[in-house]
Amino acid sequence: MSRDVANSSSENADNKVRFRATGFNPKANPVAAWASFVVVIALWQLGSSTGFISDLAMPSPVAVAEALWKLIVSGDLWRHLGASLQRLAGGWILGTVAGLVVGFMVGMFTWARSPGVALVSALFPIPKIALLPLFIIWFGIGEPSKFATIAFGVFFPTVINTFGGVDNVARNLIRMGQSFDMPMWSVIRKIILPGALPTILSGFRISSSIAIILLIAAEMIGAQYGIGALILAAGQLYQTDQLIAGVVVLSLLGLCVSWLLGRLDRWLLGWR
């Protein structure tokens, strides 16, 4: 009998169920990310070299690199990029601060929820570029109209993500803090803000992309300097190499903004 039990235990040990709960924790692979860029550029250069891609429609990567180098050496790139960065930073900060304030109010206070949700739902679908001529009438052709356009576009996704993040904070945690007589500011700082922060930071990625799109649209309508103005002027003169060089600068700008937001995410959400 003991021999049968021993054999049965041995068979069970040999037929153990494999542990499958490996979790869900995807990792970034920088090598694969950069390899994708290399493959796309190599195929692009191959198509240009073989004549499959027209130089007029799409200049080769070498021609684009030469145009970009000329812009750097002449200093034109820095003038255009500096103007765009000032507008992007100013408009994004204005829209983000206003969106955070309104989002927290809508998420926390009954008197602000219904009017806030109604107004955001009504105004958010409006194409912000369509309002640029109105902003020019209100604020003039200069910088204020561009700041207003970017801020207006950034405001709504920030409100929506902030409100959603606050609304998803576990209410039992808030009630627990209140039961210990925590001041309202302490409840916001120690419970609501950390709980809503992941959703708020995800909204920053969306709002930053919207800000770049609106920046280029505003600069194309009325600006002497800026990446949008550079792209528009190059297109009007059929200088497609400079046009693509401007697009490359925008792509690099987007990558830099994404990297900065990723660092901010790691810094603020290290507790996770």
Coordinates of C-alpha atoms in Angstrom, one line a residue:
M1 CA 0.0 0.0 0.0
S2 CA 2.8 2.4 0.9
R3 CA 4.5 1.5 -2.4
D4 CA 1.4 2.5 -4.3
V5 CA 1.1 5.8 -2.5
A6 CA 4.8 6.5 -3.2
N7 CA 4.3 5.7 -6.9
S8 CA 1.2 7.9 -7.0
S9 CA 3.0 10.8 -5.4
S10 CA 5.9 10.4 -7.8
E11 CA 3.5 10.5 -10.8
N12 CA 1.8 13.6 -9.4
A13 CA 5.2 15.3 -9.0
D14 CA 6.1 14.5 -12.6
N15 CA 2.8 15.8 -13.9
K16 CA 2.7 19.1 -12.0
V17 CA 0.5 21.8 -13.6
R18 CA 2.7 24.5 -15.2
F19 CA 2.5 27.9 -13.5
R20 CA 0.8 30.1 -16.1
A21 CA 0.2 33.3 -14.1
T22 CA 3.2 35.2 -15.5
G23 CA 1.4 38.5 -15.1
F24 CA 0.9 41.3 -17.6
N25 CA 4.0 43.5 -17.8
P26 CA 5.0 44.4 -21.3
K27 CA 8.5 45.8 -21.7
A28 CA 9.8 48.5 -24.1
N29 CA 12.4 47.4 -26.6
P30 CA 14.5 50.4 -27.8
V31 CA 16.4 48.2 -30.3
A32 CA 13.2 47.2 -32.0
A33 CA 11.9 50.8 -32.0
W34 CA 15.1 52.2 -33.7
A35 CA 15.2 49.2 -36.1
S36 CA 11.8 50.1 -37.4
F37 CA 13.0 53.6 -38.3
V38 CA 16.1 52.1 -40.0
V39 CA 14.0 49.7 -42.1
V40 CA 11.6 52.5 -43.2
I41 CA 14.4 54.9 -44.1
A42 CA 16.3 52.1 -46.0
L43 CA 13.2 51.2 -48.0
W44 CA 12.5 54.8 -48.7
Q45 CA 16.1 55.3 -50.0
L46 CA 15.9 52.1 -52.0
G47 CA 12.7 53.3 -53.7
S48 CA 14.3 56.7 -54.5
S49 CA 17.5 55.2 -55.9
T50 CA 15.6 52.8 -58.2
G51 CA 13.3 55.5 -59.4
F52 CA 10.2 53.8 -58.0
I53 CA 9.6 56.9 -55.9
S54 CA 9.6 60.2 -57.7
D55 CA 12.1 62.8 -56.4
L56 CA 9.5 65.6 -56.9
A57 CA 6.8 63.7 -54.9
M58 CA 9.1 62.4 -52.2
P59 CA 12.8 63.4 -52.1
S60 CA 15.2 60.7 -51.0
P61 CA 16.4 60.6 -47.3
V62 CA 19.8 61.9 -48.5
A63 CA 18.2 65.0 -50.1
V64 CA 16.1 65.6 -47.0
A65 CA 19.2 65.3 -44.8
E66 CA 21.0 67.8 -47.0
A67 CA 18.1 70.3 -46.9
L68 CA 17.9 69.9 -43.1
W69 CA 21.7 70.5 -42.8
K70 CA 21.4 73.7 -44.8
L71 CA 18.6 74.9 -42.5
I72 CA 20.8 74.2 -39.5
V73 CA 23.9 75.9 -40.9
S74 CA 22.0 78.9 -42.1
G75 CA 20.3 79.3 -38.7
D76 CA 16.8 79.3 -40.3
L77 CA 15.9 76.1 -38.5
W78 CA 16.6 77.6 -35.0
R79 CA 14.5 80.7 -35.7
H80 CA 11.6 78.6 -36.9
L81 CA 11.9 76.0 -34.1
G82 CA 12.4 78.6 -31.4
A83 CA 9.2 80.4 -32.4
S84 CA 7.2 77.2 -32.5
L85 CA 8.5 76.0 -29.1
Q86 CA 7.5 79.2 -27.5
R87 CA 3.9 79.0 -28.9
L88 CA 3.7 75.3 -28.1
A89 CA 4.8 75.6 -24.5
G90 CA 2.7 78.7 -23.8
G91 CA -0.5 77.4 -25.3
W92 CA -0.1 73.9 -23.8
I93 CA 0.6 75.3 -20.3
L94 CA -2.4 77.6 -20.4
G95 CA -4.8 74.9 -21.7
T96 CA -3.4 72.3 -19.3
V97 CA -3.7 74.5 -16.2
A98 CA -7.2 75.6 -17.0
G99 CA -8.2 72.0 -17.9
L100 CA -6.9 70.6 -14.6
V101 CA -8.7 73.2 -12.6
V102 CA -12.0 72.6 -14.4
G103 CA -11.5 68.8 -14.5
F104 CA -11.1 68.7 -10.7
M105 CA -14.1 70.9 -10.1
V106 CA -16.3 68.8 -12.4
G107 CA -15.0 65.6 -10.8
M108 CA -15.4 66.7 -7.2
F109 CA -18.3 69.1 -6.9
T110 CA -22.0 68.5 -7.7
W111 CA -22.7 72.1 -8.6
A112 CA -20.0 72.0 -11.3
R113 CA -20.6 68.5 -12.7
S114 CA -23.7 68.9 -14.8
P115 CA -22.9 72.3 -16.3
G116 CA -19.3 71.3 -16.9
V117 CA -20.1 67.9 -18.6
A118 CA -22.7 69.6 -20.7
L119 CA -20.5 72.4 -21.9
V120 CA -17.5 70.1 -22.6
S121 CA -19.7 67.6 -24.5
A122 CA -21.1 70.4 -26.6
L123 CA -17.8 72.2 -27.4
F124 CA -15.3 69.4 -27.6
P125 CA -16.5 68.0 -31.0
I126 CA -16.0 71.5 -32.7
P127 CA -12.9 71.5 -34.9
K128 CA -10.6 73.9 -33.2
I129 CA -8.9 74.9 -36.5
A130 CA -12.3 76.2 -37.7
L131 CA -12.3 78.7 -34.7
L132 CA -8.8 80.1 -35.6
P133 CA -10.3 82.9 -37.8
L134 CA -12.5 83.9 -34.9
F135 CA -9.5 83.9 -32.5
I136 CA -7.7 86.2 -35.0
I137 CA -10.7 88.6 -34.9
W138 CA -10.7 88.5 -31.1
F139 CA -7.0 88.6 -30.4
G140 CA -5.4 89.8 -33.6
I141 CA -3.0 88.1 -36.1
G142 CA -0.1 88.0 -33.6
E143 CA 0.9 85.5 -30.9
P144 CA -2.3 85.8 -28.6
S145 CA -4.5 84.1 -31.3
K146 CA -2.0 81.2 -31.7
F147 CA -1.8 80.7 -27.9
A148 CA -5.6 80.8 -27.7
T149 CA -6.0 78.2 -30.4
I150 CA -3.5 75.8 -28.8
A151 CA -4.9 76.4 -25.3
F152 CA -8.5 75.8 -26.5
G153 CA -7.6 72.6 -28.1
V154 CA -5.6 71.3 -25.1
F155 CA -8.3 72.4 -22.6
F156 CA -11.0 69.8 -23.5
P157 CA -9.0 66.5 -23.5
T158 CA -7.4 67.7 -20.2
V159 CA -10.8 68.3 -18.6
I160 CA -12.1 64.9 -19.8
N161 CA -9.1 62.9 -18.6
T162 CA -8.9 64.8 -15.3
F163 CA -12.6 64.4 -14.6
G164 CA -12.4 60.7 -15.6
G165 CA -9.4 60.1 -13.3
V166 CA -11.0 61.8 -10.3
D167 CA -14.3 60.0 -10.9
N168 CA -12.5 56.6 -10.9
V169 CA -10.8 57.1 -7.5
A170 CA -12.2 54.5 -5.1
R171 CA -14.8 56.3 -3.0
N172 CA -14.1 54.1 0.1
L173 CA -10.6 55.6 0.2
I174 CA -12.0 59.1 0.2
R175 CA -14.5 58.2 2.9
M176 CA -11.8 56.5 5.0
G177 CA -9.7 59.7 4.8
Q178 CA -12.7 61.8 5.8
S179 CA -13.5 59.5 8.7
F180 CA -10.1 60.3 10.1
D181 CA -10.9 64.0 9.9
M182 CA -8.4 64.7 7.1
P183 CA -8.7 68.2 5.8
M184 CA -10.1 68.5 2.3
W185 CA -6.8 69.6 0.9
S186 CA -5.1 66.6 2.4
V187 CA -7.7 64.3 0.9
I188 CA -7.1 65.9 -2.6
R189 CA -3.3 65.7 -2.3
K190 CA -2.9 62.3 -0.7
I191 CA -5.8 60.3 -2.1
I192 CA -7.6 61.9 -5.1
L193 CA -4.5 63.3 -6.9
P194 CA -2.4 60.0 -6.8
G195 CA -5.4 58.0 -7.8
A196 CA -6.3 60.2 -10.8
L197 CA -2.7 60.9 -11.8
P198 CA -2.3 57.9 -14.2
T199 CA -5.3 59.0 -16.2
I200 CA -4.2 62.7 -16.2
L201 CA -0.8 61.8 -17.5
S202 CA -2.3 59.7 -20.3
G203 CA -4.3 62.7 -21.2
F204 CA -1.1 64.8 -21.4
R205 CA 0.1 62.6 -24.3
I206 CA -3.1 63.2 -26.2
S207 CA -3.2 66.9 -25.5
S208 CA 0.5 67.4 -26.5
S209 CA -0.3 65.8 -29.9
I210 CA -3.3 68.0 -30.4
A211 CA -1.2 71.0 -29.4
I212 CA 1.4 70.2 -32.1
I213 CA -1.3 69.8 -34.8
L214 CA -3.0 73.1 -33.9
L215 CA 0.4 74.8 -33.7
I216 CA 1.2 74.0 -37.3
A217 CA -2.3 75.0 -38.5
A218 CA -2.0 78.4 -36.7
E219 CA 1.4 79.0 -38.1
M220 CA 0.3 78.2 -41.6
I221 CA -2.5 80.8 -41.4
G222 CA -0.5 83.7 -40.1
A223 CA 3.1 83.5 -39.0
Q224 CA 6.4 84.7 -40.4
Y225 CA 8.5 82.2 -38.4
G226 CA 7.6 78.7 -37.2
I227 CA 7.8 75.1 -38.5
G228 CA 4.3 75.5 -39.9
A229 CA 5.4 78.6 -41.8
L230 CA 8.5 76.9 -43.0
I231 CA 6.5 73.9 -44.4
L232 CA 3.9 76.2 -46.0
A233 CA 6.6 78.3 -47.7
A234 CA 8.4 75.2 -49.0
G235 CA 5.2 73.7 -50.4
Q236 CA 4.3 76.9 -52.2
L237 CA 7.8 77.0 -53.9
Y238 CA 7.7 73.2 -54.6
Q239 CA 10.8 72.7 -52.4
T240 CA 9.7 69.3 -51.3
D241 CA 13.1 68.5 -49.7
Q242 CA 12.6 71.4 -47.2
L243 CA 9.0 70.5 -46.8
I244 CA 9.9 66.9 -45.7
A245 CA 12.7 68.3 -43.6
G246 CA 10.1 70.3 -41.7
V247 CA 8.0 67.3 -41.3
V248 CA 11.0 65.4 -39.9
V249 CA 11.6 68.2 -37.4
L250 CA 8.0 67.8 -36.3
S251 CA 8.4 64.1 -35.9
L252 CA 11.5 64.6 -33.8
L253 CA 9.6 67.2 -31.7
G254 CA 6.9 64.7 -31.1
L255 CA 9.4 62.1 -30.0
C256 CA 11.1 64.6 -27.6
V257 CA 7.7 65.5 -26.1
S258 CA 6.8 61.9 -25.7
W259 CA 10.1 61.1 -24.1
L260 CA 9.7 64.0 -21.6
L261 CA 6.2 62.9 -20.7
G262 CA 7.5 59.4 -20.2
R263 CA 10.2 60.7 -17.8
L264 CA 7.5 62.7 -16.0
D265 CA 5.3 59.5 -15.8
R266 CA 8.2 57.5 -14.2
W267 CA 8.9 60.3 -11.8
L268 CA 5.4 60.9 -10.6
L269 CA 4.2 57.3 -10.8
G270 CA 7.3 55.5 -9.4
W271 CA 5.1 54.3 -6.4
R272 CA 3.3 51.9 -8.8

